[in-house]
Coordinates of C-alpha atoms and ligand atoms in Angstrom, one line a residue:
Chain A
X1 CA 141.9 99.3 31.9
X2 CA 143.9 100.9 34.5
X3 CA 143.3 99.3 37.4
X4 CA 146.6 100.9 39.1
X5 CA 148.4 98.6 41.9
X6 CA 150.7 100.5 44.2
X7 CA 153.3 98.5 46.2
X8 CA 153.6 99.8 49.3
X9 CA 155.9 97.4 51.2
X10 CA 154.6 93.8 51.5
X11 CA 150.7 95.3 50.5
X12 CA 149.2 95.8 47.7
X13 CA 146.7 98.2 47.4
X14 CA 144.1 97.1 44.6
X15 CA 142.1 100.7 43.4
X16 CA 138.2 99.6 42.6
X17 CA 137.7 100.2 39.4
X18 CA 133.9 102.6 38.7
X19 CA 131.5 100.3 37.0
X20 CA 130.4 100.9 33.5
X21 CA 133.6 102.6 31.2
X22 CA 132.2 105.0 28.6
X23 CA 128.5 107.9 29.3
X24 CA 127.6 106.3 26.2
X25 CA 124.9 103.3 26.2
X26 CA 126.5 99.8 24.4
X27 CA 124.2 100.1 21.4
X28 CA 125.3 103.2 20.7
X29 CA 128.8 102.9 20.7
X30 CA 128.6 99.7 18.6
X31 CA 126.9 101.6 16.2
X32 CA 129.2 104.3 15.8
X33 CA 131.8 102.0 13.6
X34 CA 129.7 101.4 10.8
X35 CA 128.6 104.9 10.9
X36 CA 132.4 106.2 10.7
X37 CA 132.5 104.1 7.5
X38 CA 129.7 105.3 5.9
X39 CA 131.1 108.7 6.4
X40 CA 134.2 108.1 4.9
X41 CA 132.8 106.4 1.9
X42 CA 130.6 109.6 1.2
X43 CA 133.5 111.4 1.8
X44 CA 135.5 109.4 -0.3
X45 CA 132.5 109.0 -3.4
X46 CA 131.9 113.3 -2.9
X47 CA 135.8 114.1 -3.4
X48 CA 135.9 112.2 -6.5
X49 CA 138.5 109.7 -5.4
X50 CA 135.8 106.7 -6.1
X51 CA 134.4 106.8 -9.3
X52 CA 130.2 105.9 -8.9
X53 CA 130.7 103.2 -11.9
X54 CA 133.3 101.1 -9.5
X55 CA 131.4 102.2 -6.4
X56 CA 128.6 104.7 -5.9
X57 CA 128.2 106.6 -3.0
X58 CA 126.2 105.9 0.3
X59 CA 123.5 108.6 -0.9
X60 CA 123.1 107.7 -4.4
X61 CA 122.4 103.8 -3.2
X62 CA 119.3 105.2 -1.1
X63 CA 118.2 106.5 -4.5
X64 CA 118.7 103.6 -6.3
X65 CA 117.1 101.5 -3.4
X66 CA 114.1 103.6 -3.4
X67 CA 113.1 103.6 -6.9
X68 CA 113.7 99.6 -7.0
X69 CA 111.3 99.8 -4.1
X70 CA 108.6 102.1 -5.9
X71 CA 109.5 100.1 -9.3
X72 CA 108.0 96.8 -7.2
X73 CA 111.3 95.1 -8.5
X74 CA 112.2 94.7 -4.7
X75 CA 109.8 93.5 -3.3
X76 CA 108.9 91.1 -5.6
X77 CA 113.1 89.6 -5.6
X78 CA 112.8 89.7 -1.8
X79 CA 109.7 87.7 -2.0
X80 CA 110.9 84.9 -4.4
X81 CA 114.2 84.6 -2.1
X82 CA 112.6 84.7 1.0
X83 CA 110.4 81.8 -0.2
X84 CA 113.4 80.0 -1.5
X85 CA 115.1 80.7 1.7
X86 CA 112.1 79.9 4.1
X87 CA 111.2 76.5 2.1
X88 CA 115.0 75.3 2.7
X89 CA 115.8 76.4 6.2
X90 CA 112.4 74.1 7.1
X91 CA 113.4 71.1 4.5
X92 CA 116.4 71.0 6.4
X93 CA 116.0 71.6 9.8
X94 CA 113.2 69.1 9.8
X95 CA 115.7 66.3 8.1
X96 CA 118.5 67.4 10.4
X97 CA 116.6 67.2 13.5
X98 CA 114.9 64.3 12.3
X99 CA 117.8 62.1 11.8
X100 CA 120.0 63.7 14.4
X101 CA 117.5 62.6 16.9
X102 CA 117.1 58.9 15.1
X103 CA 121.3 58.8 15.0
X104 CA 121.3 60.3 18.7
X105 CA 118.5 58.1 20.6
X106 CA 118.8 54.5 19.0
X107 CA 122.0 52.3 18.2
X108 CA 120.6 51.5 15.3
X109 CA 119.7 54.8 13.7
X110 CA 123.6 55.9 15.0
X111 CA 124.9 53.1 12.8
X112 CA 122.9 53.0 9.8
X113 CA 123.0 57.5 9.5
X114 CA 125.6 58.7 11.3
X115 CA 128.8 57.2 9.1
X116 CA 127.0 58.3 5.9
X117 CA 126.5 61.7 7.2
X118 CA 129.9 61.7 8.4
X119 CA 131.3 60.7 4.8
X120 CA 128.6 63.4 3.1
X121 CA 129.6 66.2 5.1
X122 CA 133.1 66.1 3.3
X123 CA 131.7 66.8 0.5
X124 CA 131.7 70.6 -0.7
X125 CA 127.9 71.3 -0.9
X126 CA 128.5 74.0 -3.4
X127 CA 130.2 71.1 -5.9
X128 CA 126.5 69.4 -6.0
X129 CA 125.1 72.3 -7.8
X130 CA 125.4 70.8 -11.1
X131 CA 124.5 67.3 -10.0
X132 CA 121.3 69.1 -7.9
X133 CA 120.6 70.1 -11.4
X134 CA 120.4 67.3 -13.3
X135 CA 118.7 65.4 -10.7
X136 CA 115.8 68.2 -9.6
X137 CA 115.8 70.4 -12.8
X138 CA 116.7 74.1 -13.1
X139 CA 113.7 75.5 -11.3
X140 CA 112.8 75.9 -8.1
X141 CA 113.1 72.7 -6.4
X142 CA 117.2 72.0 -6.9
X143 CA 117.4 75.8 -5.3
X144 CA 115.1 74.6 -2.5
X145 CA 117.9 71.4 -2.1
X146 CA 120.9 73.1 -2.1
X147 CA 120.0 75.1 1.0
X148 CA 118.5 72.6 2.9
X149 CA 121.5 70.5 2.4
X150 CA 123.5 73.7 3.8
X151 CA 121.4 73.9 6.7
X152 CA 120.8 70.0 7.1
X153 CA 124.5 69.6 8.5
X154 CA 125.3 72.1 11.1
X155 CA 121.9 71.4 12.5
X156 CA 122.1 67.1 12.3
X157 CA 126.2 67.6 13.9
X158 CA 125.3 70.1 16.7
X159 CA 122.2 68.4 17.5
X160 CA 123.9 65.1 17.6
X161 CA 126.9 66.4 19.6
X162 CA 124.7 68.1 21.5
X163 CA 122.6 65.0 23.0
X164 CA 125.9 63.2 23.7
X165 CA 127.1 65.9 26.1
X166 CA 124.4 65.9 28.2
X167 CA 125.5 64.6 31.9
X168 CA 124.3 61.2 31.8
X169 CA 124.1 61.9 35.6
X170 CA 120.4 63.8 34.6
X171 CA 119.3 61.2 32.4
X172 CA 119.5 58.8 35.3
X173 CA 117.7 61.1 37.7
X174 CA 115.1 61.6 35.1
X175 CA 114.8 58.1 34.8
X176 CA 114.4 57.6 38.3
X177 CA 111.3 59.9 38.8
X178 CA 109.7 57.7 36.5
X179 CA 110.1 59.6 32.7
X180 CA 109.3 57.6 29.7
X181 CA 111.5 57.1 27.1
X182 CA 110.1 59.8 25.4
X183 CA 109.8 61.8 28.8
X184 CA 113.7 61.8 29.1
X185 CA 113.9 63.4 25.1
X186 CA 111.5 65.6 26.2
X187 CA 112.7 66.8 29.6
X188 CA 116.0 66.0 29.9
X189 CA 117.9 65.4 26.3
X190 CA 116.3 68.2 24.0
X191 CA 116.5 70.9 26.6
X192 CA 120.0 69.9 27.5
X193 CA 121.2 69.8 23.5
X194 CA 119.2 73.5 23.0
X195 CA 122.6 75.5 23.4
X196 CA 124.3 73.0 20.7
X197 CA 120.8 73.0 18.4
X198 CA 120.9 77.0 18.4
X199 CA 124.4 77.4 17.8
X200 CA 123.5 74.9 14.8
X201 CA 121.1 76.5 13.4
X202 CA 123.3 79.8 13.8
X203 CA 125.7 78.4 12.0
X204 CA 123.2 77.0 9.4
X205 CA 121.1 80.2 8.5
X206 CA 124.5 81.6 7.4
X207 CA 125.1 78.5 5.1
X208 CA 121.4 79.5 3.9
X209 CA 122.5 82.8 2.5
X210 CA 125.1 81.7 1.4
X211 CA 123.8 78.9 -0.6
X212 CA 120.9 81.1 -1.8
X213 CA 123.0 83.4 -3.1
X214 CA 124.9 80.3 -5.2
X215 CA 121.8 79.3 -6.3
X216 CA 120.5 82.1 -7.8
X217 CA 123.5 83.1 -10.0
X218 CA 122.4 80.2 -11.8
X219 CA 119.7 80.9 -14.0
X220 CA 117.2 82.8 -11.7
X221 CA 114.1 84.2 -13.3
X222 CA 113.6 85.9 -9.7
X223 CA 114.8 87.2 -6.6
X224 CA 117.9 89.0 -5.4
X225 CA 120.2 87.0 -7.5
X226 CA 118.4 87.5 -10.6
X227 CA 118.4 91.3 -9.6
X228 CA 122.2 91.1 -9.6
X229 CA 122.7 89.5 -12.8
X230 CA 120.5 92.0 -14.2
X231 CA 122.0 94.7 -13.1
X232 CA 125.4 93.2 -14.1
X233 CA 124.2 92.7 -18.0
X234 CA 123.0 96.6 -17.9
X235 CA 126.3 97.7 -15.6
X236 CA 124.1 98.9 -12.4
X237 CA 127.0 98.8 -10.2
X238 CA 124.6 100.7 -7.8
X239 CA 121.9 97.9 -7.9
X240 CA 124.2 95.1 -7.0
X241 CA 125.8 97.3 -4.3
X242 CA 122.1 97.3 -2.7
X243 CA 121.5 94.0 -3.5
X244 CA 124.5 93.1 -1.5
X245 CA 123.7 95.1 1.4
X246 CA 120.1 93.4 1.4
X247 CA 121.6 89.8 2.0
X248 CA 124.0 91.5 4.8
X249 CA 120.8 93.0 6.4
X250 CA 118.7 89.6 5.7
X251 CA 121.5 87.7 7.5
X252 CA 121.4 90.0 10.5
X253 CA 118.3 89.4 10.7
X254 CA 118.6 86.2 11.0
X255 CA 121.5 86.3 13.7
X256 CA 119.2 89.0 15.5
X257 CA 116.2 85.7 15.5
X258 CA 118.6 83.4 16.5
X259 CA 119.6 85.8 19.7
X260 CA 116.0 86.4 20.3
X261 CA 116.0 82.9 20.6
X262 CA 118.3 81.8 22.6
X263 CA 117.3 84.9 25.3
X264 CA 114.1 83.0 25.4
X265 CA 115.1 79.1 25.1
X266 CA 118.5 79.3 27.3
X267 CA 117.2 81.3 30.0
X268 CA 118.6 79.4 32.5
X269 CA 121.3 79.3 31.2
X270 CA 123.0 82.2 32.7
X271 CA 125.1 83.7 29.8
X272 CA 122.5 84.0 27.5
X273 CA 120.3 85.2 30.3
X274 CA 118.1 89.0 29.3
X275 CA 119.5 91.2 32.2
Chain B
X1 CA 110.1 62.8 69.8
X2 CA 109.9 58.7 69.7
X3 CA 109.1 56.4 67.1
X4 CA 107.7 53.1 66.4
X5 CA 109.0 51.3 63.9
X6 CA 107.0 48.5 62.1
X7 CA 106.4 45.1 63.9
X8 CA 109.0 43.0 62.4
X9 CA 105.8 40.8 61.1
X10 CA 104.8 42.7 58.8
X11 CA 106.1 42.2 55.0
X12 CA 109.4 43.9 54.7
X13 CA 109.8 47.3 52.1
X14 CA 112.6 45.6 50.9
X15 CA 113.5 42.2 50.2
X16 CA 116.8 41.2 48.6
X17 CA 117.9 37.9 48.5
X18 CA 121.2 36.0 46.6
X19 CA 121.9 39.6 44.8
X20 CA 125.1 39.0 42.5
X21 CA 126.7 41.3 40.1
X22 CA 129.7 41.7 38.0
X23 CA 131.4 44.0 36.2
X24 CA 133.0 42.1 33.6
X25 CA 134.8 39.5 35.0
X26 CA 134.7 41.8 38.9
X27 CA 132.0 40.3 40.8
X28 CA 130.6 43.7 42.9
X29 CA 128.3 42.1 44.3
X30 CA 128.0 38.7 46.0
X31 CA 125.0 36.7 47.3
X32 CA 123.8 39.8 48.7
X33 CA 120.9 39.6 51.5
X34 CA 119.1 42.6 53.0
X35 CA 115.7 43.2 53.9
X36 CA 114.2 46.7 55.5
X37 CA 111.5 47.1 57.7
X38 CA 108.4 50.1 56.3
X39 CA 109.7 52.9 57.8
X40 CA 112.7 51.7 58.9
X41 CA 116.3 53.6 58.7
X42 CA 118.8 52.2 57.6
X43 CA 122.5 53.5 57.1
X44 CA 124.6 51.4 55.1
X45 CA 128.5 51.7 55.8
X46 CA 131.5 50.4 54.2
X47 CA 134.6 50.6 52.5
X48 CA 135.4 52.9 49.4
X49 CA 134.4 50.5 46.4
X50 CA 133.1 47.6 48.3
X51 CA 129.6 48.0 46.1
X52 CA 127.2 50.3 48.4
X53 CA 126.5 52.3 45.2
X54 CA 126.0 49.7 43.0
X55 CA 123.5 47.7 45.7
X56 CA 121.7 51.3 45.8
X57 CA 121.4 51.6 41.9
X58 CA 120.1 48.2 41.6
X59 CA 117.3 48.6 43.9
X60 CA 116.0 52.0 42.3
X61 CA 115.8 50.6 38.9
X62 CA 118.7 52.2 37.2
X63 CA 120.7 48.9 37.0
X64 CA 118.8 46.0 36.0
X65 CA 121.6 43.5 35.2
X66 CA 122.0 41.3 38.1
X67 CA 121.3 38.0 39.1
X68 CA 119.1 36.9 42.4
X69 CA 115.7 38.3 44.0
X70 CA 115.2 42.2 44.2
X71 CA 111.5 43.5 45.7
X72 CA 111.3 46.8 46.3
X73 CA 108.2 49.5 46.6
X74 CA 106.9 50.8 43.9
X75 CA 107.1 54.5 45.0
X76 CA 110.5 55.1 45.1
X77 CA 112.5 58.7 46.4
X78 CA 116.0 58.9 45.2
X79 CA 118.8 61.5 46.2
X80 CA 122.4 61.3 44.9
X81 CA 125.7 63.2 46.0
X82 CA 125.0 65.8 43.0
X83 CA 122.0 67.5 43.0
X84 CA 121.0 66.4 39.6
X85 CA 118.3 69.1 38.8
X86 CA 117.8 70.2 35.3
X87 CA 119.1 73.1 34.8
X88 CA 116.7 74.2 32.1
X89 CA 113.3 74.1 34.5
X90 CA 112.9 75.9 37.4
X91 CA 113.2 74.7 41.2
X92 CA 109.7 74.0 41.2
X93 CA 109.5 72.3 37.7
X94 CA 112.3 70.3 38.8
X95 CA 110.3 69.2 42.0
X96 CA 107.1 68.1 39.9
X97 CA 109.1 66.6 36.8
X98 CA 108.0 63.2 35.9
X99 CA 104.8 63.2 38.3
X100 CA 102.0 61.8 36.6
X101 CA 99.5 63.1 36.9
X102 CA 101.6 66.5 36.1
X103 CA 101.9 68.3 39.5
X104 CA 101.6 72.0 39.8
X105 CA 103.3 74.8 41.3
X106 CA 101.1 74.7 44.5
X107 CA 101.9 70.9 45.1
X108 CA 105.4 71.7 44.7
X109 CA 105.5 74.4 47.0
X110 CA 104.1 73.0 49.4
X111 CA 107.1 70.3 49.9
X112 CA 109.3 72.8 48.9
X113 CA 107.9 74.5 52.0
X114 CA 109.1 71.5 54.2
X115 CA 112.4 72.2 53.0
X116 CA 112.4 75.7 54.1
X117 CA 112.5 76.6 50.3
X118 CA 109.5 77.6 48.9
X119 CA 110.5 81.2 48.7
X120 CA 113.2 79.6 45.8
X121 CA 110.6 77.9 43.9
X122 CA 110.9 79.8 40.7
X123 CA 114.7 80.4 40.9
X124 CA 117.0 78.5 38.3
X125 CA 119.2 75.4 39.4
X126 CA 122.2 77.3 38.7
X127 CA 120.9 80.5 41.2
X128 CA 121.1 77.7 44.5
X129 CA 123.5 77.7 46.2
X130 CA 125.0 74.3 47.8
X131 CA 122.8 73.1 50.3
X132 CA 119.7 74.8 48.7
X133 CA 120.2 72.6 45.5
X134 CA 120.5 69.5 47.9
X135 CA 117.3 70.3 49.7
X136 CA 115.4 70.8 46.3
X137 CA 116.7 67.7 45.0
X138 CA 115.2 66.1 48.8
X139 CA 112.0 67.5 48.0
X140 CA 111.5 66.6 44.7
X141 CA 112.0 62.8 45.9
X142 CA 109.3 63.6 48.6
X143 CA 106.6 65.2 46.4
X144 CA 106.3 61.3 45.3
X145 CA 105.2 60.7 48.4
X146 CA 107.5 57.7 48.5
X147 CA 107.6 54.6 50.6
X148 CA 111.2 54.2 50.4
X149 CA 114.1 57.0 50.5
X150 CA 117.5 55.7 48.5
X151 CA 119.8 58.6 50.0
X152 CA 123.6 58.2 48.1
X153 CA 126.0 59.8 50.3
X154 CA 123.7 63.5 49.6
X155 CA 125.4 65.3 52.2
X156 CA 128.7 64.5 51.5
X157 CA 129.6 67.7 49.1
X158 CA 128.0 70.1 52.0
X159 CA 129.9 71.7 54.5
X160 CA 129.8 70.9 58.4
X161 CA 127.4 73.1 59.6
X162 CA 124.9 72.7 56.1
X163 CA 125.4 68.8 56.7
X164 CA 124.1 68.9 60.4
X165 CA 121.0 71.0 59.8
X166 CA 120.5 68.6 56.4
X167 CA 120.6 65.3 58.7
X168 CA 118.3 67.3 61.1
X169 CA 115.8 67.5 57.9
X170 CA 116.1 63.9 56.9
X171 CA 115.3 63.0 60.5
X172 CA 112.5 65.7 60.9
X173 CA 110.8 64.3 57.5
X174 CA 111.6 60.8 57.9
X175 CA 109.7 60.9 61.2
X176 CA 106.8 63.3 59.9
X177 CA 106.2 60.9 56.5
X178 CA 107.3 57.3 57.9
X179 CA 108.6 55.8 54.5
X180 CA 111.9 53.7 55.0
X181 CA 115.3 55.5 54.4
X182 CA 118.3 53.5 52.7
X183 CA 121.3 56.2 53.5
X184 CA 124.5 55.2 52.5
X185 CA 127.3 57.5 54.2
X186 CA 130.9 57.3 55.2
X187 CA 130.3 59.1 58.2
X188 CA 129.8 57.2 61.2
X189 CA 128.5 59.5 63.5
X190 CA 125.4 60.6 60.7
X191 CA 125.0 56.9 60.8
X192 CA 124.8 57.0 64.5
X193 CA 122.8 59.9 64.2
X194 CA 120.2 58.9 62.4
X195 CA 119.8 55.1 61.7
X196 CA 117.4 52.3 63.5
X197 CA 120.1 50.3 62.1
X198 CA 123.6 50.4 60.9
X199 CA 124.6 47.5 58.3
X200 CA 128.5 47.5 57.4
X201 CA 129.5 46.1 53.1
X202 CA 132.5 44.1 52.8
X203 CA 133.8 42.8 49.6
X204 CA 129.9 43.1 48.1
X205 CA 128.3 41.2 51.3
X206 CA 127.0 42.3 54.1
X207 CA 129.3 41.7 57.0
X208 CA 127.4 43.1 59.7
X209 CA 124.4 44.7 61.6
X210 CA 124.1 46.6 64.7
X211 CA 120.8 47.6 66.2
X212 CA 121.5 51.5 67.5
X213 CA 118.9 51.4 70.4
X214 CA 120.1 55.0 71.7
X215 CA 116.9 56.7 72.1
X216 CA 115.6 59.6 69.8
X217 CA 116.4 63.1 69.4
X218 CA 120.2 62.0 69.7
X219 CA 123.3 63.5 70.7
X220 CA 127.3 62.6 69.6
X221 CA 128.0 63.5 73.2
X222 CA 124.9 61.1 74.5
X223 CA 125.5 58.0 76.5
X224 CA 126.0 55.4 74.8
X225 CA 126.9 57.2 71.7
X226 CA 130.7 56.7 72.2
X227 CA 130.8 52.6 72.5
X228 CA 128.9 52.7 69.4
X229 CA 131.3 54.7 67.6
X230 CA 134.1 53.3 68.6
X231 CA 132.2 49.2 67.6
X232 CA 131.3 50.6 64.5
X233 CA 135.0 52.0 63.9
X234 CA 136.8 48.8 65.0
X235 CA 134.5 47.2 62.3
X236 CA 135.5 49.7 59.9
X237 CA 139.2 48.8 60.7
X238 CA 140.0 52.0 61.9
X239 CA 141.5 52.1 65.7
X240 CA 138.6 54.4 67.8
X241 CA 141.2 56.2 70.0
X242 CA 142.4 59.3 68.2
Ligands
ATP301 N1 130.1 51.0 35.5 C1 131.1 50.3 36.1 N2 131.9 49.6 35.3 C2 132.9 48.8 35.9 N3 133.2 48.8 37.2 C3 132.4 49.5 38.0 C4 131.3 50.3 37.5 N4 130.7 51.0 38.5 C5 131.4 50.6 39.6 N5 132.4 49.7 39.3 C6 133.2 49.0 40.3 O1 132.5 48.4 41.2 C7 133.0 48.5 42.5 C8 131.9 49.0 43.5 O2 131.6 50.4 43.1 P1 130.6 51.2 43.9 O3 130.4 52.5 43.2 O4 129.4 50.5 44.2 O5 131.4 51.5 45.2 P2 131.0 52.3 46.5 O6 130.9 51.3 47.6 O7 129.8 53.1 46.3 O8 132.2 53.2 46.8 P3 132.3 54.7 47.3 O9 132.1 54.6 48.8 O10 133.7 55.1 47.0 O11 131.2 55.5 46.6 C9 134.2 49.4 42.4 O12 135.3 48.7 42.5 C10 134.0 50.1 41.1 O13 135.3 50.2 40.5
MG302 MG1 129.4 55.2 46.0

């Protein structure tokens, strides 16, 4: 930051710079945003200038969230969406690794999958929700489609992009030390299109929450959605306040996976390496 | 430190006869003929784009459309210019990929020993530097135990100094193992340096051979070494008086 340069004549004396900026550890001081924020909510919610029927304070959502907790309300919403969640991120991510690698290893498979993906892809997955409807009935399994179809193309176009990058220079040294066809996936052109598959899947657990919450606006006899629109018939601003702040922490969660993840999967891969 | 190479009897580790290729409509490769002795090194020299690469693809099994008569030995080491370990398995991992049945770390260490490397073994590609990457990518064509080296110009990238201690190890293992070497190079001298035999590519052919009888460990500033140089860069078309 101030890395000063004095000119001294032709030289240029260049001042090292001490290692490490602030006392305080990284986590720390990434934390200390949100934390500001919260304080000036409660701040905000205990001078009055927020009514609690537009948006209740920090404190009072603690409340809220622990008698939805004791009530068993919570868990048993976070278990129906975690189930609708879980069955759709593995629908998916099984078809979109499943065809990506057809599409990817074999002419054929590239011609017959890859245009029609292409052409689907343009198509706003949220639009299908009627269509989903009619075809898999209101229950559980066109909410079960709808996010595997969110997750099914980020995963099928970074995989697929993925295998094409990798330097065809390693696929003929694998060849010649004598891999197999299915050697060379193993070895050479799954490891090699990991940093495209995670940053996929990244992008796809986010579609996942996203499409979840779609899904259960419509008609949801469970879950966090159905919590929502309970809350919105009875005017529980608070409840769909924590609601909300339950699919922020879910998707963190997921990011946090995903990072955990690649630490392990890319370690060779020097930026994502654990120090 | 001499060396006996194979009675010329004896059924050659390579046999190539009427070799043609084309790209398209470019013929690379034109009624090629080569054949190398077991244990026999051989530096191939030639022009930029006369087809030495190609040839050398061909006989490893990475190109397999051509025309004419290819027999080569089963066990097969290759090298290339680039390194070409995976990035995602360690040194070791890289040295033992593809052996069947799967190698372990000991096998691999101990080649990786001959390369003065085994303390790197469980280092990532991307932690080697230069020549370390080179010699990994030398011993993982020597844990095959290979009757055949196919070198591609793999000392070209290196430095001066990292290039004469890396012909020093090709020589050093070459003579410990016996297998055949194919090297190609631009360099004259590491052709001089290091070859039983020095075959020159022109236009996809071979135009010719020269026996290098200077006798083993060898010297730029030997006797003999000179005359050679000079031959081989008269062939070359380059004028050996600089
Ligand atoms: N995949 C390819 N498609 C078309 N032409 C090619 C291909 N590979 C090589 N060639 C051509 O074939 C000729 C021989 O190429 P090759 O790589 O064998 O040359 P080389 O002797 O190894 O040259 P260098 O010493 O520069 O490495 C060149 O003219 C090159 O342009
Ligand atoms: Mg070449």
């Amino acid at each position: 930051m101030n890395t000063l340069l004095f000119r001294q004549g032709g030289m240029q004396i260049i001042v090292p710079r001490p290692q490490g900026r602030s006392g305080l550890p990284r986590p720390v001081r990434r934390l200390l945003g949100p934390v500001l924020l919260l304080a000036v909510w409660e701040g905000a919610a205990l001078a009055g200038w927020v009514s609690p029927d537009t948006l209740p304070a920090p404190h009072s959502l603690f409340t809220t969230c622990r008698e939805l907790a004791a009530g068993g309300e919570l868990a048993h919403a976070l278990e129906a969406s975690l189930a609708r969640v879980s069955i759709g991120v593995v629908t998916g991510l099984a078809c979109g690794v499943g065809l990506g690698l057809l599409s990817s290893l074999t002419a054929l498979g590239e011609d017959l999958i890859d245009g029609v993906v292409h052409m689907a892809r343009t198509l706003p997955w949220v639009g299908l929700i009627p269509l989903l409807i009619i075809w898999l009935g209101i229950e559980e399994a066109s909410k079960d489609a709808l996010i595997a179809l969110a997750v099914f193309f980020p995963v099928y176009i970074n995989l697929v992009s993925g295998v094409r990058q990798v330097d065809p220079g390693l696929i003929e040294a694998g060849r010649t030390l004598g891999l197999s066809r299915l050697g060379v996936v193993r070895h050479v052109l799954l490891p090699g299109a990991m940093p495209n598959l995670l940053t996929g899947l990244r992008y796809a657990l986010g579609s996942a929450w996203l499409a979840l919450v779609f899904a259960e606006q419509v008609n949801s006899l469970n879950g966090l959605g159905y919590l929502i629109n309970h809350a919105r018939e009875i005017y529980r601003t608070d409840i769909i306040v924590v609601c909300l702040f339950i699919y922020a922490f879910l998707g963190l969660a997921a990011d946090f996976s995903i990072r955990f993840l690649e630490s392990r999967l890319l370690a060779w891969n020097g930026a994502f390496a654990t120090s | 430190m001499t060396r006996t190479v194979c009675p010329p009897q004896s059924a050659p580790a390579v046999r190539v006869r009427g070799l043609n290729k084309n790209f398209g409509a470019r013929r690379v490769l034109a009624d090629l003929d080569i054949d190398i002795r077991p244990g026999e090194f051989v530096a191939l020299l030639g022009t930029s784009g006369c087809g030495k690469s190609t040839l050398l693809r061909i006989l490893c099994g990475l190109d397999t459309q051509f025309e004419g008569e290819v027999a080569v030995p089963s066990r097969r080491g290759v090298a290339f210019q680039a390194p070409r370990l995976m990035p995602w398995k360690r040194v070791w991992e890289n040295v033992v990929l593809g052996l069947s049945p799967p190698g372990s770390l000991a096998d691999a260490a101990s080649v990786l020993a001959e390369v003065m490397l085994e303390h790197r073994a469980a280092a990532w590609p991307r932690e080697l530097s230069g020549g370390e990457a080179q010699r990994a990518a030398l011993a993982r064509a020597l844990v095959r135990q290979p009757d055949i080296l196919f070198l591609d110009e793999p000392f070209a990238a290196l430095d001066a100094l990292l290039r004469l201690k890396a012909q020093q190890l090709v020589a050093r293992v070459w003579e410990r193992h016996g297998f055949s070497v194919l090297l190609v190079t631009h360099d004259v001298e590491e052709a001089l340096l290091l070859a039983d035999r020095i075959v020159l590519m022109c236009d996809g052919a071979v135009a010719c051979q020269m026996d290098v009888t200077l006798a083993r460990p060898r010297d730029v500033s030997g006797p003999g070494f000179g005359a050679m140089r000079r031959t081989l860069l008269a062939w070359l078309g380059v004028s050996g008086d600089v």
